[in-house]
Amino acid sequence: MLFIDTDPGVDDALAILMAHAHGSVAGLGIAAGNVGLARTTANALKLLELIDAPTPVFPGAPQPLVRPADDAAFVHGADGFGDTGYLPACRRAQSEHAALALLRLSHEHAGALTVVALAPLTNLALALSLDPTLPDRVRRLVIMGGAVTGQGNTSVAAEFNIGFDPEAAHIVCSRWGAFDLVDWELCLRHALPFERVEQWLAQGDARAAFYAAISRKMRVFSRAQRRSGLVVADALAMAVALQPDLVIEAQVRPLAIELDGALTRGATLVDWAQRSGRPPVARIVGAVDQHGFEHCVAAALGVAAP
Ligand code: BDR
Ligand code: CA
């Protein structure tokens, strides 16, 4: 059973489709991040309506814990979904806060819940602050975040989900205990080849058509950046959450979040040589079975026999 904390977001959308195609989803916690909370919530509702999934949507924190941060509208569009002008969903979000919903669901599914964090960690930090025993009831936490070799995407050193709310990331990474980390550089190494994505978008069902529309600007942006393919960070994290055996290589290391650096605020500092004496809590995924990952994505877009 999954609880997904997310800020949809084009790659979040793909991850949410994968979760509903291949797993059971207890709820979506919504964070501000890629764009503001009202938009990320509306996007989640639209996507769930598209696939006719009854999954409840719980809006959470409208801003980072301490300092304001810039969104990622320049990549995801001003509405977070590629500015397609879609008709809003008819359904409504729940009134329960995402942090409270996560705590409740962790009791209802004690020992069986996998939390997949695809957004700034604000909601998780709030939940953990309210109830430090939360990790005891969660089977697994998979975080998409961090730039473990210092090649950030929101600043030189920081990856977006961590850089948007470093204090929240600090709370989660220092208090949760063990978690899996799908970092930005891993996502760059596991980009989806552009031509294959175009094939899937042409061959898939209504999910592919919707994803084709919302990802159009991002695909143009990615080609202009001369990337090796379409980087779908949250989809990779979701594949790791859904199919742990896709992980080919991982290293468990201590990890800390830089909060104060003039140039490095939001950096994920990995103690690769294990000099700090801190507990090794982050299982940093180093390689994933690319074929299996692509299969998982294509099937979630409705591609027959991918
Ligand atoms: C992460 O930041 C967001 O823009 C994406 O949705 C993903 O969660 C990648 O750095
Ligand atoms: Ca995201």
Coordinates of N, CA, C and O and ligand atoms in Angstrom, one line a residue, residues 7 9 11-12 34 72 76 118-119 144 153 159-161 184 233-234, ligand 1:
D7 N 3.9 16.9 -5.6 CA 3.7 18.3 -6.0 C 3.4 18.4 -7.6 O 4.2 19.0 -8.3
G9 N 3.1 19.1 -11.2 CA 4.3 18.4 -11.7 C 4.2 17.3 -12.7 O 3.4 16.4 -12.5
D11 N 6.6 15.2 -14.0 CA 7.1 13.9 -13.7 C 6.3 13.2 -12.6 O 6.2 12.0 -12.5
D12 N 5.8 14.1 -11.7 CA 4.9 13.5 -10.6 C 3.7 12.8 -11.3 O 3.3 11.7 -10.8
N34 N 6.7 22.4 -7.2 CA 6.8 22.8 -8.6 C 6.1 24.1 -8.9 O 6.5 24.9 -9.7
A72 N 9.2 25.8 -9.6 CA 9.9 25.3 -10.8 C 8.9 25.4 -12.0 O 8.9 24.6 -13.0
H76 N 7.9 23.2 -15.5 CA 6.6 22.4 -15.5 C 5.5 23.2 -16.1 O 4.4 22.7 -16.2
L118 N 7.8 12.6 -3.4 CA 8.2 13.1 -4.7 C 8.2 14.6 -4.7 O 8.2 15.2 -5.8
A119 N 8.2 15.2 -3.6 CA 8.1 16.7 -3.5 C 9.0 17.2 -2.4 O 9.7 16.4 -1.7
M144 N 12.6 10.9 -3.6 CA 13.2 11.4 -4.7 C 13.8 12.8 -4.3 O 13.0 13.7 -4.0
N153 N 20.1 20.8 -9.6 CA 19.3 21.3 -10.7 C 18.6 22.6 -10.3 O 18.0 23.2 -11.2
E159 N 19.5 20.0 -5.3 CA 18.4 19.4 -6.1 C 17.1 20.1 -5.6 O 17.0 20.5 -4.5
F160 N 16.1 20.2 -6.5 CA 14.9 21.0 -6.2 C 14.2 20.6 -5.0 O 13.8 21.5 -4.1
N161 N 13.8 19.3 -4.8 CA 13.0 18.9 -3.6 C 13.7 19.3 -2.3 O 13.0 19.6 -1.3
W184 N 19.1 13.1 -8.0 CA 19.0 13.7 -9.3 C 20.0 13.2 -10.3 O 19.7 12.9 -11.4
A233 N 12.3 12.2 -13.0 CA 12.9 11.8 -11.7 C 11.8 11.1 -10.8 O 12.1 10.0 -10.3
D234 N 10.6 11.6 -10.7 CA 9.7 11.0 -9.8 C 9.2 9.6 -10.3 O 8.9 8.8 -9.5
Ligands
BDR1 C1 12.3 17.0 -8.6 O1 11.9 18.4 -8.6 C2 10.7 18.5 -9.2 O2 10.7 19.6 -10.2 C3 10.3 17.2 -9.9 O3 8.9 17.0 -9.9 C4 11.0 16.2 -9.1 O4 10.3 15.8 -7.9 C5 13.5 16.8 -9.5 O5 14.6 17.5 -9.0

